[in-house]
Tab-separated table of C-alpha atoms in Angstrom:
chain	number	residue	atom	x	y	z
B	152	MET	CA	0.000	0.000	0.000
B	153	SER	CA	2.823	2.416	0.842
B	154	ASP	CA	4.530	1.863	-2.548
B	155	ILE	CA	1.352	2.669	-4.390
B	156	ALA	CA	0.807	5.845	-2.337
B	157	LEU	CA	4.312	7.120	-3.112
B	158	ALA	CA	4.090	6.625	-6.931
B	159	PRO	CA	4.045	9.976	-8.883
B	160	ARG	CA	0.773	11.050	-10.462
B	161	ARG	CA	0.791	11.156	-14.273
B	162	ARG	CA	-0.122	14.521	-15.847
B	163	PRO	CA	-2.430	14.689	-18.876
B	164	LEU	CA	-0.441	14.822	-22.133
B	165	TRP	CA	-2.735	17.471	-23.686
B	166	ARG	CA	-1.242	20.125	-21.384
B	167	LEU	CA	2.162	19.665	-23.018
B	168	PHE	CA	0.736	20.543	-26.443
B	169	PHE	CA	-1.635	23.288	-25.358
B	170	MET	CA	0.734	26.257	-25.758
B	171	PRO	CA	2.307	25.128	-29.054
B	172	VAL	CA	-1.136	24.496	-30.536
B	173	LEU	CA	-2.348	27.877	-29.279
B	174	LEU	CA	0.661	29.602	-30.833
B	175	LEU	CA	0.080	27.734	-34.084
B	176	ILE	CA	-3.549	28.848	-34.194
B	177	ALA	CA	-2.549	32.461	-33.439
B	178	ALA	CA	0.109	32.378	-36.168
B	179	ALA	CA	-2.361	30.951	-38.668
B	180	GLY	CA	-4.939	33.585	-37.727
B	181	TRP	CA	-2.402	36.393	-38.012
B	182	SER	CA	-1.197	35.082	-41.361
B	183	ALA	CA	-4.752	34.919	-42.646
B	184	PHE	CA	-5.358	38.464	-41.421
B	185	TRP	CA	-2.155	39.750	-43.073
B	186	PHE	CA	-2.937	38.146	-46.416
B	187	TYR	CA	-6.490	39.485	-46.245
B	188	ALA	CA	-5.155	42.984	-45.507
B	189	ALA	CA	-2.647	42.625	-48.348
B	190	SER	CA	-5.424	41.629	-50.739
B	191	GLU	CA	-7.364	44.717	-49.710
B	192	VAL	CA	-4.425	46.992	-50.528
B	193	ASP	CA	-4.936	46.731	-54.285
B	194	GLY	CA	-8.590	47.675	-53.904
B	195	SER	CA	-7.747	50.653	-51.681
B	196	VAL	CA	-5.025	51.835	-54.062
B	197	ASP	CA	-7.347	51.572	-57.061
B	198	ALA	CA	-10.089	53.481	-55.221
B	199	TRP	CA	-7.606	56.218	-54.319
B	200	ARG	CA	-6.347	56.409	-57.912
B	201	ALA	CA	-9.933	56.766	-59.173
B	202	ARG	CA	-10.562	59.552	-56.674
B	203	GLU	CA	-7.406	61.410	-57.743
B	204	ALA	CA	-8.276	60.970	-61.427
B	205	LYS	CA	-11.418	63.039	-60.866
B	206	SER	CA	-9.103	65.902	-59.845
B	207	GLY	CA	-7.057	65.520	-63.020
B	208	ARG	CA	-4.154	63.590	-61.473
B	209	LEU	CA	-3.435	60.173	-62.981
B	210	TYR	CA	-1.149	57.816	-61.034
B	211	ASP	CA	0.246	54.662	-62.587
B	212	CYS	CA	2.785	51.888	-61.878
B	213	ALA	CA	4.551	49.705	-64.394
B	214	ARG	CA	4.769	47.032	-61.671
B	215	ARG	CA	3.138	46.883	-58.240
B	216	THR	CA	3.920	44.354	-55.504
B	217	VAL	CA	2.823	43.834	-51.893
B	218	ALA	CA	5.174	42.450	-49.215
B	219	GLY	CA	6.205	43.027	-45.592
B	220	PHE	CA	4.904	39.915	-43.836
B	221	PRO	CA	4.328	39.531	-40.915
B	222	PHE	CA	4.015	42.956	-39.261
B	223	ARG	CA	4.073	45.455	-42.138
B	224	LEU	CA	2.387	46.089	-45.442
B	225	GLU	CA	4.810	47.285	-48.105
B	226	VAL	CA	3.517	48.398	-51.491
B	227	ARG	CA	6.324	48.854	-53.999
B	228	CYS	CA	5.600	50.748	-57.213
B	229	ASP	CA	8.254	50.411	-59.940
B	230	GLY	CA	8.119	52.749	-62.928
B	231	ALA	CA	5.836	55.241	-61.185
B	232	SER	CA	4.308	58.129	-63.130
B	233	VAL	CA	2.002	61.061	-62.386
B	234	SER	CA	0.132	62.896	-65.160
B	235	LEU	CA	-1.831	66.117	-64.817
B	236	VAL	CA	-4.844	66.081	-67.122
B	237	SER	CA	-6.949	69.075	-68.117
B	238	GLN	CA	-10.228	69.156	-70.020
B	239	THR	CA	-10.788	71.566	-72.877
B	240	ALA	CA	-13.600	74.033	-72.159
B	241	GLY	CA	-16.851	73.016	-73.844
B	242	SER	CA	-15.398	69.698	-74.978
B	243	ALA	CA	-15.003	66.188	-73.674
B	244	ALA	CA	-11.438	66.063	-75.021
B	245	THR	CA	-8.628	65.934	-72.492
B	246	GLN	CA	-5.028	67.086	-72.620
B	247	THR	CA	-2.003	65.894	-70.657
B	248	PRO	CA	0.148	68.989	-70.223
B	249	LEU	CA	2.526	67.528	-67.635
B	250	THR	CA	3.899	64.089	-66.774
B	251	ALA	CA	6.369	63.231	-64.007
B	252	LYS	CA	8.160	59.869	-63.845
B	253	LEU	CA	10.374	58.371	-61.156
B	254	GLY	CA	11.951	55.010	-60.577
B	255	GLU	CA	10.294	53.689	-57.440
B	256	ILE	CA	7.861	54.530	-54.640
B	257	LEU	CA	7.805	52.396	-51.486
B	258	VAL	CA	4.735	52.802	-49.257
B	259	VAL	CA	4.806	51.211	-45.789
B	260	ALA	CA	1.976	50.733	-43.280
B	261	GLN	CA	1.919	48.891	-39.981
B	262	VAL	CA	-0.758	46.203	-39.892
B	263	TYR	CA	-2.050	47.550	-36.573
B	264	ASP	CA	-2.196	51.153	-37.908
B	265	PRO	CA	-3.191	50.922	-41.605
B	266	LYS	CA	-4.447	54.520	-41.821
B	267	ARG	CA	-0.928	55.914	-41.397
B	268	LEU	CA	1.250	55.503	-44.466
B	269	ILE	CA	4.940	56.294	-44.801
B	270	ALA	CA	6.410	56.546	-48.302
B	271	GLU	CA	9.934	56.819	-49.674
B	272	PHE	CA	10.725	58.050	-53.191
B	273	THR	CA	13.723	57.012	-55.280
B	274	ALA	CA	15.426	59.770	-57.308
B	275	PRO	CA	15.590	61.077	-59.927
B	276	ALA	CA	12.253	62.276	-61.287
B	277	THR	CA	11.831	63.587	-64.811
B	278	ILE	CA	9.139	66.015	-65.965
B	279	SER	CA	7.853	66.164	-69.538
B	280	ASP	CA	5.463	68.574	-71.236
B	281	ARG	CA	2.727	67.222	-73.520
B	282	GLY	CA	4.444	63.938	-74.305
B	283	GLN	CA	7.748	65.526	-75.322
B	284	LEU	CA	11.232	64.601	-74.139
B	285	PRO	CA	11.982	65.425	-70.475
B	286	SER	CA	12.410	69.166	-69.970
B	287	MET	CA	13.237	69.069	-66.268
B	288	THR	CA	14.791	66.701	-63.774
B	289	VAL	CA	14.421	66.660	-59.985
B	290	ASN	CA	16.994	64.973	-57.760
B	291	TRP	CA	17.364	64.451	-54.003
B	292	SER	CA	19.342	62.374	-51.530
B	293	LYS	CA	16.299	61.348	-49.480
B	294	ALA	CA	12.572	61.998	-49.936
B	295	ARG	CA	9.786	60.698	-47.732
B	296	SER	CA	6.194	61.455	-46.822
B	297	SER	CA	3.734	60.612	-44.088
B	298	VAL	CA	-0.035	60.560	-44.574
B	299	VAL	CA	-2.656	59.974	-41.864
B	300	GLY	CA	-6.310	59.303	-42.655
B	301	LEU	CA	-6.258	57.172	-45.810
B	302	PRO	CA	-8.010	55.625	-47.670
B	303	GLY	CA	-10.398	58.525	-47.095
B	304	VAL	CA	-9.457	62.202	-47.053
B	305	PRO	CA	-6.015	62.706	-45.419
B	306	GLN	CA	-6.066	64.423	-42.020
B	307	ARG	CA	-2.331	65.167	-41.917
B	308	VAL	CA	0.277	65.179	-44.665
B	309	SER	CA	4.037	65.706	-44.379
B	310	LEU	CA	6.699	65.875	-47.095
B	311	VAL	CA	10.441	66.014	-46.381
B	312	PHE	CA	13.267	66.379	-48.934
B	313	ASP	CA	17.005	66.327	-48.271
B	314	ASN	CA	19.243	68.062	-50.823
B	315	PRO	CA	16.573	68.564	-53.493
B	316	GLU	CA	17.726	70.040	-56.801
B	317	ILE	CA	15.787	71.037	-59.928
B	318	ALA	CA	17.545	71.316	-63.278
B	319	ALA	CA	16.363	72.214	-66.777
B	320	VAL	CA	17.226	69.644	-69.442
B	321	ASN	CA	18.398	70.676	-72.891
B	322	GLY	CA	19.586	67.563	-74.688
B	323	PRO	CA	22.571	66.119	-72.792
B	324	ALA	CA	23.105	69.368	-70.844
B	325	GLN	CA	21.435	70.234	-67.534
B	326	ALA	CA	21.167	73.757	-66.095
B	327	PRO	CA	20.514	74.050	-62.327
B	328	GLN	CA	17.329	75.994	-61.558
B	329	ALA	CA	16.781	75.631	-57.825
B	330	ARG	CA	18.232	73.747	-54.881
B	331	ALA	CA	18.037	73.543	-51.106
B	332	LYS	CA	19.687	71.691	-48.273
B	333	HIS	CA	16.390	70.695	-46.655
B	334	ILE	CA	12.672	71.278	-47.312
B	335	GLU	CA	9.730	70.313	-45.115
B	336	LEU	CA	6.025	70.767	-45.812
B	337	HIS	CA	3.421	69.889	-43.171
B	338	SER	CA	-0.338	70.242	-43.599
B	339	ARG	CA	-3.256	69.327	-41.347
B	340	GLN	CA	-6.984	69.861	-41.024
B	341	LEU	CA	-7.482	72.531	-38.381
B	342	GLU	CA	-11.269	72.913	-38.213
B	343	GLY	CA	-14.417	71.676	-39.922
B	344	THR	CA	-14.812	68.294	-41.598
B	345	PRO	CA	-13.709	67.021	-45.019
B	346	ASN	CA	-17.250	67.562	-46.302
B	347	ASP	CA	-18.103	70.805	-44.541
B	348	ARG	CA	-15.871	73.906	-44.770
B	349	PRO	CA	-12.501	72.420	-43.797
B	350	MET	CA	-9.779	74.802	-42.631
B	351	ILE	CA	-6.210	73.817	-43.482
B	352	GLU	CA	-3.006	74.811	-41.692
B	353	THR	CA	0.253	74.523	-43.644
B	354	ALA	CA	3.852	75.042	-42.543
B	355	LEU	CA	6.762	75.304	-44.993
B	356	SER	CA	10.434	75.312	-44.047
B	357	ILE	CA	13.351	75.825	-46.471
B	358	ALA	CA	17.007	75.641	-45.422
B	359	ALA	CA	19.725	77.080	-47.679
B	360	GLY	CA	17.398	77.449	-50.652
B	361	SER	CA	18.311	79.262	-53.871
B	362	VAL	CA	16.729	79.902	-57.273
B	363	GLN	CA	18.805	80.483	-60.401
B	364	GLY	CA	17.996	82.601	-63.422
B	365	VAL	CA	15.204	84.674	-61.889
B	366	HIS	CA	16.944	87.445	-59.924
B	367	PRO	CA	20.412	87.783	-58.351
B	368	LEU	CA	18.790	88.119	-54.918
B	369	LEU	CA	17.225	84.660	-55.178
B	370	ALA	CA	20.499	83.107	-56.338
B	371	GLU	CA	22.044	83.639	-52.893
B	372	PRO	CA	21.151	81.016	-50.221
B	373	PHE	CA	18.239	81.897	-47.943
B	374	ASP	CA	16.282	80.278	-45.116
B	375	ALA	CA	12.498	80.554	-44.965
B	376	ASP	CA	9.777	79.508	-42.514
B	377	VAL	CA	6.122	80.180	-43.334
B	378	ARG	CA	2.943	79.161	-41.508
B	379	ALA	CA	-0.402	79.871	-43.159
B	380	ILE	CA	-4.094	78.960	-42.747
B	381	LEU	CA	-6.401	78.419	-45.708
B	382	SER	CA	-10.128	78.968	-45.205
B	383	GLY	CA	-13.096	79.109	-47.570
B	384	LEU	CA	-12.980	75.592	-49.018
B	385	LYS	CA	-16.381	73.994	-49.449
B	386	ASP	CA	-15.154	70.424	-49.084
B	387	PHE	CA	-12.397	68.026	-50.141
B	388	SER	CA	-14.305	66.456	-53.009
B	389	PRO	CA	-12.053	65.840	-56.057
B	390	LYS	CA	-12.054	68.709	-58.546
B	391	PRO	CA	-9.547	70.589	-60.755
B	392	TRP	CA	-7.596	73.428	-59.139
B	393	PRO	CA	-9.153	76.246	-61.233
B	394	GLU	CA	-12.612	75.115	-60.149
B	395	ARG	CA	-11.518	74.869	-56.520
B	396	LEU	CA	-10.005	78.376	-56.605
B	397	ARG	CA	-13.178	79.840	-58.134
B	398	GLU	CA	-15.190	78.155	-55.409
B	399	LEU	CA	-12.852	79.550	-52.761
B	400	GLN	CA	-13.154	83.079	-54.178
B	401	ALA	CA	-16.960	82.905	-54.284
B	402	ALA	CA	-16.998	81.869	-50.613
B	403	GLY	CA	-14.763	84.766	-49.587
B	404	GLY	CA	-11.933	82.413	-48.728
B	405	HIS	CA	-8.418	83.613	-48.067
B	406	VAL	CA	-4.931	82.623	-47.005
B	407	GLU	CA	-3.905	84.031	-43.647
B	408	ILE	CA	-0.125	84.227	-43.301
B	409	VAL	CA	0.127	83.712	-39.561
B	410	GLN	CA	3.861	84.167	-39.496
B	411	SER	CA	6.775	84.051	-41.910
B	412	ARG	CA	10.472	84.672	-41.637
B	413	ILE	CA	13.117	84.875	-44.381
B	414	GLN	CA	16.830	85.359	-43.759
B	415	GLN	CA	19.566	85.901	-46.313
B	416	GLY	CA	22.860	86.955	-44.807
B	417	ASP	CA	22.282	90.195	-42.886
B	418	LEU	CA	18.799	90.609	-44.377
B	419	ILE	CA	15.936	89.441	-42.151
B	420	ALA	CA	12.274	89.871	-43.080
B	421	VAL	CA	9.141	88.832	-41.210
B	422	ALA	CA	5.586	89.224	-42.466
B	423	ALA	CA	1.965	88.517	-41.571
B	424	GLY	CA	-1.279	89.311	-43.303
B	425	SER	CA	-4.137	87.994	-45.407
B	426	LEU	CA	-4.515	87.388	-49.147
B	427	GLY	CA	-7.651	86.597	-51.133
B	428	LEU	CA	-8.777	86.442	-54.753
B	429	THR	CA	-10.779	88.812	-56.927
B	430	VAL	CA	-13.511	87.614	-59.289
B	431	ASN	CA	-10.856	87.651	-62.027
B	432	GLY	CA	-8.593	85.294	-60.077
B	433	ARG	CA	-6.029	87.922	-59.064
B	434	LEU	CA	-4.408	88.282	-55.646
B	435	ASP	CA	-5.831	90.930	-53.370
B	436	GLY	CA	-4.881	91.766	-49.791
B	437	GLU	CA	-2.146	93.204	-47.603
B	438	VAL	CA	0.869	91.850	-45.762
B	439	GLN	CA	2.646	93.821	-43.062
B	440	MET	CA	6.418	93.439	-43.354
B	441	THR	CA	9.301	94.283	-41.067
B	442	VAL	CA	12.744	94.190	-42.676
B	443	ALA	CA	16.214	94.540	-41.149
B	444	GLY	CA	19.233	95.106	-43.401
B	445	ILE	CA	17.279	96.204	-46.459
B	446	GLU	CA	20.148	98.472	-47.513
B	447	LYS	CA	22.291	95.336	-48.001
B	448	VAL	CA	20.212	94.183	-50.963
B	449	ILE	CA	20.034	97.493	-52.855
B	450	PRO	CA	23.280	96.824	-54.823
B	451	ALA	CA	21.851	93.472	-55.928
B	452	LEU	CA	18.941	95.307	-57.544
B	453	GLY	CA	21.353	96.673	-60.154
B	454	ILE	CA	20.347	100.341	-59.803
B	455	GLU	CA	23.758	101.767	-60.778
B	456	LYS	CA	24.173	99.476	-63.767
B	457	MET	CA	20.640	100.221	-64.881
B	458	LEU	CA	21.315	103.967	-64.863
B	459	GLU	CA	24.619	103.549	-66.722
B	460	GLN	CA	22.924	101.547	-69.468
B	461	GLY	CA	19.783	103.611	-69.529
B	462	VAL	CA	16.595	102.942	-67.586
B	463	PRO	CA	14.384	100.311	-69.330
B	464	GLN	CA	10.924	101.560	-70.151
B	465	ALA	CA	9.328	98.524	-68.492
B	466	THR	CA	10.986	99.473	-65.215
B	467	LEU	CA	9.788	103.061	-65.448
B	468	ASP	CA	6.272	101.851	-66.182
B	469	ARG	CA	6.339	99.950	-62.881
B	470	VAL	CA	7.836	102.591	-60.627
B	471	ALA	CA	6.905	105.836	-62.429
B	472	PRO	CA	3.986	105.382	-64.854
B	473	GLY	CA	3.990	108.013	-67.610
B	474	VAL	CA	7.704	108.771	-67.426
B	475	LYS	CA	9.676	107.882	-70.578
B	476	THR	CA	13.208	106.455	-70.803
B	477	GLN	CA	14.317	109.328	-73.005
B	478	ASP	CA	13.151	111.822	-70.367
B	479	VAL	CA	15.452	110.251	-67.745
B	480	ASN	CA	18.411	110.075	-70.116
B	481	ASN	CA	17.846	113.699	-71.199
B	482	LEU	CA	17.747	114.771	-67.561
B	483	LEU	CA	21.059	113.074	-66.757
B	484	GLY	CA	22.624	114.595	-69.886
B	485	ALA	CA	21.347	118.035	-68.959
B	486	LEU	CA	22.881	117.722	-65.487
B	487	ASP	CA	26.256	116.863	-67.038
B	488	ARG	CA	26.087	119.844	-69.400
B	489	ALA	CA	25.067	122.255	-66.657
B	490	ILE	CA	27.653	121.031	-64.158
B	491	PRO	CA	30.145	118.549	-65.649
B	492	GLY	CA	30.181	115.353	-63.621
B	493	LEU	CA	26.852	115.990	-61.862
B	494	GLY	CA	25.044	113.282	-63.844
B	495	LYS	CA	27.726	110.787	-62.839
B	496	VAL	CA	27.356	111.764	-59.186
B	497	VAL	CA	23.603	111.182	-59.414
B	498	LYS	CA	24.211	107.695	-60.845
B	499	GLN	CA	26.818	106.832	-58.217
B	500	ASN	CA	24.488	107.898	-55.422
B	501	ALA	CA	21.470	106.067	-56.822
B	502	THR	CA	21.840	103.262	-54.309
B	503	VAL	CA	21.820	105.709	-51.404
B	504	GLY	CA	18.780	107.454	-52.841
B	505	VAL	CA	16.853	104.227	-53.337
B	506	ALA	CA	17.669	103.074	-49.802
B	507	ALA	CA	16.492	106.420	-48.435
B	508	GLY	CA	13.316	106.148	-50.491
B	509	LEU	CA	12.561	102.667	-49.170
B	510	ASN	CA	13.228	103.840	-45.628
B	511	ALA	CA	10.701	106.613	-46.163
B	512	LEU	CA	7.987	104.109	-47.034
B	513	GLY	CA	7.531	102.790	-43.518
B	514	LYS	CA	8.356	103.498	-39.939
B	515	GLU	CA	11.267	102.640	-37.691
B	516	ALA	CA	11.199	99.279	-35.959
B	517	VAL	CA	13.474	96.777	-34.246
B	518	LEU	CA	13.728	93.216	-35.486
B	519	GLU	CA	15.709	90.652	-33.513
B	520	GLY	CA	17.768	93.412	-31.948
B	521	LYS	CA	18.521	95.148	-35.285
B	522	LYS	CA	17.291	98.412	-36.721
B	523	ALA	CA	14.506	97.744	-39.204
B	524	ARG	CA	11.687	99.323	-41.198
B	525	ALA	CA	8.053	98.250	-41.095
B	526	PHE	CA	5.853	98.845	-44.150
B	527	PRO	CA	2.875	97.302	-45.967
B	528	LEU	CA	3.140	95.065	-49.025
B	529	ARG	CA	-0.186	95.450	-50.842
B	530	PHE	CA	-1.773	93.322	-53.560
B	531	VAL	CA	-4.442	95.175	-55.530
B	532	ASP	CA	-6.100	93.113	-58.265
B	533	GLY	CA	-2.804	91.363	-58.972
B	534	GLN	CA	-0.649	94.485	-58.774
B	535	VAL	CA	2.041	94.482	-56.090
B	536	PHE	CA	2.768	97.722	-54.219
B	537	LEU	CA	5.600	98.392	-51.786
B	538	GLY	CA	4.107	101.367	-49.990
B	539	PRO	CA	3.069	103.718	-52.845
B	540	LEU	CA	5.407	102.115	-55.413
B	541	LYS	CA	4.214	99.465	-57.839
B	542	VAL	CA	6.886	96.784	-57.910
B	543	GLY	CA	5.259	93.924	-59.796
B	544	GLN	CA	2.280	92.252	-61.433
B	545	ILE	CA	1.039	88.722	-60.713
B	546	PRO	CA	-0.968	86.912	-63.412
B	547	PRO	CA	-4.444	85.540	-62.601
B	548	LEU	CA	-4.585	82.179	-60.854
B	549	PHE	CA	-7.643	81.002	-62.811
């Protein structure tokens, strides 16, 4: 009896297999879920492409694959292209004025958070006009984006580029047009809903940016930070940009520049204000600017060289409507005849005179511990005024 009492009790064998079987079932369930989610990706991508096509943006892939098992969903698009399509007024015919192509786009989503997508883009991208040979190329060292809210209307969108560079293509030659060390663009829905008067906040940051071939001032590196709020949109339904801008104008929408700062060497400028659109699609509004070091950029405007070569009529039309080029040249000649050398002195002191004139436009201010001037930059039906001086004209946006 004692030997029987001391014998060990045998445990049920099913307990030894319980955990492995449970893990096997969980793995099978997770695998089934992943493959189901992967199968849904193609449908979501096609639905998104159809939605974008209604806005005139056609996205295509030469080859599309889905991978990332077990914890991620990776959609790889080889031979990616984006085409902007416009419809001829009064006709069903469509035109493709612009097509961009790049090698690869990799979109990644976590299985447990499928509404947040992270994408990486492989350089370079080429841009063609109306089916012609590439006219522009865009390069970068790293480009990525983050989108929250898909497959519906995005709630937040971010784009980040490291060392982007744009170049014009002319046969085998490439001419640099613009570059930067770093660019970030962030946008989010601030108020409203996608279907009822959404308000959008956007922030743009540019580090060491420059633009070639437009103006010597833009060719020098500058840093820029701008935060703006767009209001007046009816909804986020797909539609071409001209139609959306007309809708925004009819609703009294505007862009509020909450804050902006641009620095180029010793020049620092900050601005805030509001801009809207007229019925003709032209900018209208006012921005209050404060600028420190404005006298540093006067030589870059080419005032002295312009006077030596004669003042172009187009320039006079902007700054002094009604005054003719010959009148200015006659005046400088008359000064030289009356007092030899006086015309030359006037030319040599043009920079000082222009700086004094710009200083007279506004009032004294202090910006980041430096002496500055504050003055309004006005947009009147597309015309740009610096104080009382007309300094430019912006074409209509629709």
